[in-house]
Coordinates of C-alpha atoms in Angstrom, one line a residue:
G1 CA 131.7 60.0 166.7
L2 CA 130.5 59.8 163.1
C3 CA 131.4 56.6 161.4
C4 CA 131.7 56.2 157.7
V5 CA 131.5 52.7 156.2
K6 CA 132.0 51.9 152.5
L7 CA 130.3 48.8 151.2
Y8 CA 132.4 47.3 148.3
L9 CA 130.4 44.1 147.5
C10 CA 128.7 43.9 144.1
E11 CA 125.0 44.6 143.6
P12 CA 123.0 41.3 143.9
E13 CA 121.4 39.9 140.7
T14 CA 117.9 40.3 142.1
P15 CA 116.5 42.5 144.9
F16 CA 116.0 39.5 147.1
S17 CA 119.5 37.9 146.7
P18 CA 121.0 37.0 150.1
F19 CA 124.0 39.4 150.1
V20 CA 124.5 40.4 153.8
Y21 CA 126.3 43.7 153.1
Y22 CA 124.1 45.1 150.3
V23 CA 121.5 47.5 151.7
G24 CA 120.1 49.0 148.4
F25 CA 120.2 52.7 149.0
A26 CA 122.5 53.0 146.0
T27 CA 119.4 52.8 143.8
L28 CA 118.0 56.0 145.3
P29 CA 119.1 58.2 142.3
N30 CA 117.2 55.7 140.0
Q31 CA 114.1 56.1 142.1
V32 CA 114.2 59.8 142.0
H33 CA 114.9 59.8 138.3
R34 CA 111.8 57.6 137.6
K35 CA 109.6 59.8 139.8
S36 CA 110.8 63.0 138.2
V37 CA 110.4 61.6 134.7
K38 CA 106.9 60.5 135.5
K39 CA 105.9 63.8 137.0
G40 CA 107.5 65.8 134.3
F41 CA 109.2 69.2 134.5
D42 CA 108.2 72.8 134.2
F43 CA 110.2 75.9 133.2
T44 CA 109.1 79.5 132.8
L45 CA 111.2 81.7 130.6
M46 CA 110.6 85.4 130.1
V47 CA 111.9 87.3 127.1
A48 CA 112.2 91.1 127.2
G49 CA 113.5 93.7 124.8
E50 CA 112.1 96.2 122.3
S51 CA 110.2 95.1 119.2
G52 CA 112.1 93.7 116.2
L53 CA 115.0 92.1 118.0
G54 CA 114.0 88.6 117.1
K55 CA 112.7 87.4 120.5
S56 CA 110.0 85.1 119.2
T57 CA 112.1 83.8 116.4
L58 CA 114.9 82.8 118.9
V59 CA 112.4 81.1 121.3
N60 CA 111.0 79.1 118.5
S61 CA 114.5 78.2 117.3
L62 CA 115.5 77.1 120.8
F63 CA 112.6 74.8 121.4
L64 CA 111.7 73.8 117.8
T65 CA 108.1 75.1 118.3
D66 CA 105.9 78.0 117.0
L67 CA 104.5 79.9 120.0
H68 CA 103.1 82.9 118.1
K69 CA 101.1 81.6 115.2
D70 CA 98.2 84.1 115.6
R71 CA 100.2 87.1 116.6
K72 CA 99.2 90.5 115.2
L73 CA 102.1 92.9 114.4
L74 CA 101.4 96.6 115.2
N75 CA 102.4 99.4 113.0
A76 CA 104.4 102.4 114.0
E77 CA 101.4 104.6 114.8
E78 CA 99.9 101.9 117.0
R79 CA 103.1 101.4 119.0
I80 CA 103.3 105.1 119.9
N81 CA 100.8 104.8 122.8
Q82 CA 101.3 101.1 123.4
T83 CA 101.7 100.1 127.0
V84 CA 103.7 97.2 128.2
E85 CA 101.6 94.0 128.3
I86 CA 102.4 90.6 129.6
T87 CA 101.4 87.6 127.4
K88 CA 101.9 84.0 128.3
H89 CA 102.2 81.0 126.1
T90 CA 102.4 77.5 127.3
V91 CA 103.4 74.4 125.3
D92 CA 104.0 70.8 126.3
I93 CA 107.1 69.3 124.8
E94 CA 108.3 65.7 125.0
E95 CA 111.8 64.4 124.1
K96 CA 112.8 60.7 124.7
G97 CA 110.0 60.2 127.1
V98 CA 110.9 63.3 129.2
K99 CA 108.0 65.8 129.4
L100 CA 108.6 69.6 129.8
K101 CA 105.8 72.1 130.4
L102 CA 107.4 75.2 128.9
T103 CA 105.9 78.7 129.6
I104 CA 107.2 81.7 127.6
V105 CA 106.3 85.1 129.0
D106 CA 106.6 87.9 126.5
T107 CA 106.6 91.6 127.1
P108 CA 105.3 93.3 124.0
G109 CA 105.5 97.1 124.1
F110 CA 108.6 97.2 126.2
G111 CA 110.9 100.1 125.1
D112 CA 108.6 101.0 122.2
A113 CA 106.9 104.1 123.5
V114 CA 108.3 107.7 123.2
N115 CA 108.4 107.9 127.0
N116 CA 109.9 104.6 128.5
S117 CA 110.1 105.8 132.1
E118 CA 109.3 102.9 134.5
C119 CA 108.3 100.7 131.5
W120 CA 109.7 97.8 133.5
R121 CA 107.0 98.2 136.2
A122 CA 104.5 95.8 134.6
V123 CA 107.3 93.2 134.4
T124 CA 108.3 93.4 138.0
D125 CA 104.6 93.5 139.0
Y126 CA 104.0 90.2 137.1
I127 CA 107.0 88.5 138.7
N128 CA 105.8 89.5 142.2
L129 CA 102.3 88.3 141.3
Q130 CA 103.6 84.9 140.6
F131 CA 105.7 84.9 143.8
E132 CA 102.5 86.0 145.8
Q133 CA 100.4 83.2 144.1
Y134 CA 103.0 80.6 145.0
F135 CA 103.2 81.8 148.6
R136 CA 99.5 81.6 149.0
D137 CA 99.3 78.1 147.6
E138 CA 102.2 77.0 149.7
S139 CA 100.7 78.5 152.8
G140 CA 97.2 77.0 152.1
L141 CA 95.7 73.8 153.5
N142 CA 95.9 71.8 150.3
R143 CA 99.5 71.8 149.0
K144 CA 99.3 68.6 147.0
N145 CA 99.3 70.0 143.5
I146 CA 100.9 73.4 143.7
Q147 CA 101.4 75.0 140.2
D148 CA 104.7 76.7 139.8
N149 CA 104.4 79.7 137.5
R150 CA 107.4 81.6 139.0
V151 CA 109.7 83.1 136.3
H152 CA 112.9 81.1 136.3
C153 CA 115.0 83.0 133.8
C154 CA 114.8 86.3 131.9
L155 CA 116.5 86.7 128.5
Y156 CA 117.1 90.4 127.9
F157 CA 117.8 91.4 124.4
I158 CA 120.2 94.3 123.8
P159 CA 120.2 95.9 120.4
P160 CA 123.4 95.4 118.4
F161 CA 123.3 98.9 116.9
G162 CA 124.5 100.9 120.0
H163 CA 127.8 101.3 121.7
G164 CA 126.9 99.7 125.1
L165 CA 123.9 99.8 127.5
R166 CA 121.2 102.4 127.2
P167 CA 119.6 104.0 130.2
V168 CA 116.5 101.8 129.8
D169 CA 118.7 98.6 129.7
I170 CA 120.4 99.6 133.0
E171 CA 117.1 100.6 134.7
F172 CA 115.4 97.3 133.5
M173 CA 118.2 94.9 134.6
K174 CA 118.6 96.7 138.0
A175 CA 114.8 96.5 138.6
L176 CA 114.8 92.8 138.0
Q177 CA 118.2 91.6 139.3
D178 CA 116.8 90.6 142.8
K179 CA 113.7 88.9 141.4
V180 CA 114.8 86.7 138.6
N181 CA 117.9 85.3 136.8
V182 CA 118.8 87.9 134.2
V183 CA 120.7 86.6 131.2
P184 CA 121.7 89.4 128.7
L185 CA 121.8 88.7 125.0
I186 CA 123.2 90.6 122.0
A187 CA 120.3 90.3 119.5
K188 CA 120.7 90.0 115.7
A189 CA 124.4 89.2 115.9
D190 CA 124.5 88.8 112.1
C191 CA 124.5 92.6 111.9
L192 CA 128.0 92.7 113.4
T193 CA 131.5 91.3 112.4
P194 CA 133.3 89.0 114.7
S195 CA 135.6 91.8 115.9
E196 CA 132.6 94.1 116.5
I197 CA 130.9 91.4 118.6
K198 CA 134.1 90.9 120.6
K199 CA 134.4 94.7 121.3
L200 CA 130.6 95.0 122.1
K201 CA 130.8 92.1 124.5
E202 CA 133.8 93.6 126.4
R203 CA 132.0 97.0 126.6
L204 CA 128.8 95.4 127.9
R205 CA 130.7 93.3 130.6
E206 CA 132.5 96.5 131.7
E207 CA 129.3 98.5 132.0
I208 CA 127.5 95.6 133.9
D209 CA 130.3 95.7 136.5
K210 CA 130.4 99.5 136.5
Y211 CA 126.7 100.0 137.2
G212 CA 126.5 97.1 139.7
I213 CA 124.1 95.1 137.6
K214 CA 123.6 91.5 139.1
I215 CA 123.2 89.1 136.2
Y216 CA 123.1 85.3 136.4
Q217 CA 126.3 84.0 138.0
F218 CA 127.5 80.5 136.8
P219 CA 128.1 78.2 139.8
D220 CA 131.8 77.0 140.2
C221 CA 132.6 73.6 139.1
D222 CA 133.6 71.1 141.8
S223 CA 137.2 70.0 141.9
D224 CA 136.4 66.4 141.0
E225 CA 134.4 67.4 137.9
D226 CA 135.3 66.0 134.5
E227 CA 137.8 68.2 132.6
E228 CA 135.6 68.4 129.5
L229 CA 132.7 69.8 131.7
K230 CA 135.1 72.3 133.3
R231 CA 136.2 73.5 129.8
Q232 CA 132.6 73.8 128.6
D233 CA 131.6 75.7 131.7
K234 CA 134.5 78.1 131.3
E235 CA 133.6 78.7 127.7
L236 CA 130.0 79.5 128.5
K237 CA 131.0 82.0 131.2
E238 CA 133.3 83.8 128.8
S239 CA 130.5 84.0 126.2
I240 CA 128.2 86.2 128.3
P241 CA 126.4 88.2 126.9
F242 CA 125.6 85.6 124.3
A243 CA 125.5 87.0 120.7
V244 CA 122.5 85.2 119.1
I245 CA 120.7 84.7 115.9
G246 CA 117.4 83.1 115.4
S247 CA 115.8 81.5 112.2
N248 CA 113.1 79.0 111.5
T249 CA 114.0 78.8 107.8
V250 CA 115.9 75.8 106.4
V251 CA 118.5 76.6 103.8
E252 CA 121.0 74.7 101.7
A253 CA 124.6 75.0 102.9
R254 CA 127.6 72.8 101.7
G255 CA 125.2 70.2 100.5
Q256 CA 123.3 70.1 103.8
R257 CA 120.0 71.5 104.9
V258 CA 120.5 73.8 108.0
R259 CA 118.6 76.4 109.8
G260 CA 120.0 79.8 108.9
R261 CA 119.7 83.1 107.0
L262 CA 120.5 83.5 103.4
Y263 CA 122.3 86.7 102.3
P264 CA 123.7 87.8 99.0
W265 CA 127.3 87.4 100.4
G266 CA 126.6 83.9 102.0
I267 CA 124.7 82.0 104.6
V268 CA 124.6 82.5 108.3
E269 CA 124.0 79.2 110.2
V270 CA 122.2 79.4 113.4
E271 CA 123.8 76.3 114.9
N272 CA 127.3 77.1 113.7
P273 CA 129.4 78.0 116.8
S274 CA 131.7 80.1 114.6
H275 CA 128.7 82.3 113.5
C276 CA 127.0 83.0 116.7
D277 CA 126.4 81.8 120.3
F278 CA 123.1 80.1 119.7
V279 CA 124.4 76.6 120.4
K280 CA 126.1 77.9 123.7
L281 CA 122.8 79.6 124.8
R282 CA 120.9 76.3 124.2
T283 CA 123.4 74.3 126.0
F284 CA 123.3 76.6 128.9
L285 CA 119.6 77.1 129.1
I286 CA 118.4 73.6 128.5
R287 CA 121.2 71.0 128.8
T288 CA 123.4 72.2 131.6
H289 CA 121.9 75.0 133.8
M290 CA 118.1 74.7 133.7
H291 CA 117.9 73.1 137.0
D292 CA 120.3 75.5 138.6
L293 CA 118.1 78.4 137.3
K294 CA 115.2 76.8 139.0
D295 CA 117.1 76.2 142.2
I296 CA 118.2 79.9 142.4
T297 CA 114.7 81.0 141.8
S298 CA 113.3 78.9 144.6
D299 CA 116.2 79.1 147.1
C300 CA 117.2 82.7 146.6
H301 CA 114.7 85.0 144.8
Y302 CA 111.6 83.5 146.2
E303 CA 113.0 82.9 149.7
N304 CA 113.8 86.7 149.8
Y305 CA 110.2 87.5 148.8
R306 CA 108.9 85.0 151.3
A307 CA 110.9 86.4 154.2
Q308 CA 109.7 89.9 153.3
C309 CA 106.1 88.7 153.5
I310 CA 106.6 87.0 156.8
Q311 CA 108.3 90.1 158.3
T312 CA 105.5 92.3 157.0
M313 CA 102.9 89.9 158.5
T314 CA 104.8 89.8 161.8
R315 CA 104.9 93.7 162.0
C316 CA 101.2 93.8 161.3
V317 CA 100.5 91.3 164.1
C318 CA 102.7 93.3 166.5
V319 CA 100.9 96.6 165.6
C320 CA 97.5 94.9 166.1
V321 CA 98.5 93.5 169.5
C322 CA 99.9 96.9 170.6
V323 CA 96.7 98.6 169.5
W324 CA 94.7 95.9 171.4
Q325 CA 96.8 96.3 174.5
D326 CA 96.3 100.1 174.4
D327 CA 92.5 99.7 174.1
V328 CA 92.4 97.3 176.9
Y329 CA 94.6 99.7 179.1
D330 CA 92.1 102.5 178.2
L331 CA 89.2 100.4 179.3
H332 CA 91.0 99.7 182.5
K333 CA 91.5 103.4 183.2
L334 CA 87.8 104.1 182.4
K335 CA 86.7 101.3 184.8
H336 CA 89.1 102.6 187.4
K337 CA 87.7 106.2 187.1
S338 CA 84.1 104.8 187.2
D339 CA 84.9 102.9 190.5
I340 CA 86.4 106.0 192.1
L341 CA 83.3 108.1 191.1
T342 CA 81.0 105.4 192.5
M343 CA 82.9 105.3 195.7
F344 CA 83.0 109.1 196.0
A345 CA 79.2 109.3 195.5
A346 CA 78.6 106.6 198.1
Q347 CA 80.7 108.5 200.7
R348 CA 78.7 111.7 200.1
V349 CA 75.5 109.9 200.7

């Protein structure tokens, strides 16, 4: 049977102290931590939504960086015939010795055209392309330094001006739901009152359930988790879709300098939880669930793609084998006919 033994003796003062019952595997988490910190982390975040919803501003606010210094803004006439393009920005961030390679994938042109039918096609093609590249690298001979460019999360910006999901919102999220972790956001939440935000959130949640849209699902907390962590997790779940505001401007509020937006009637503070869900989004995306987003991408979305690739390859091999067997059988028949004709000719002679 399986035997479980707990060792209660204290850790020795040095690795070579002569404690009989101390093995040392309790230091494994520290070893993993050191190795991970040395290697660094990577995270790919996609932002999608029509122009003017503050996507770039929000990303810059989240990671305290400027990813779009040289961006050219198109006028209305230029956007009429604009197609959906995929742009990628990579920046290396370091905080307290921990390095993060952050890749932001933007989708300029999405939802801006007069005809938006299948405007999500370029986005799904890009996600599949990253899966394909990773599958090729993983299946190759040299797997030492595989670069992971798979999209781990997609922040989808919903306009605050409507009364729920538009057809393009439904089509886009359903097209991506089995390929990436979709997290819906209400953009420019400072356009709405608190009661309007509450009603819009309820409406969006109802429509997401109604149309069977699969957005990111928070994992359940373990029963032995800290109560504060359970409370925080419950609060994050109830905040979906996050109502967000972004700003890179520092303003004066109550004698303090804060990031926010200055209006004639007052100041909207980006990092004030009573004003918007920015802090909750940052907590979810960076501090509590970034690793889970990566795990789901690898263990669920990518594995589904990988299984489909292997099935397709297996079917192709089976078809080739069947064709080869048919060709061999035809050759045998021809040889058999040739032998009969040769024998018949010999008998006549």
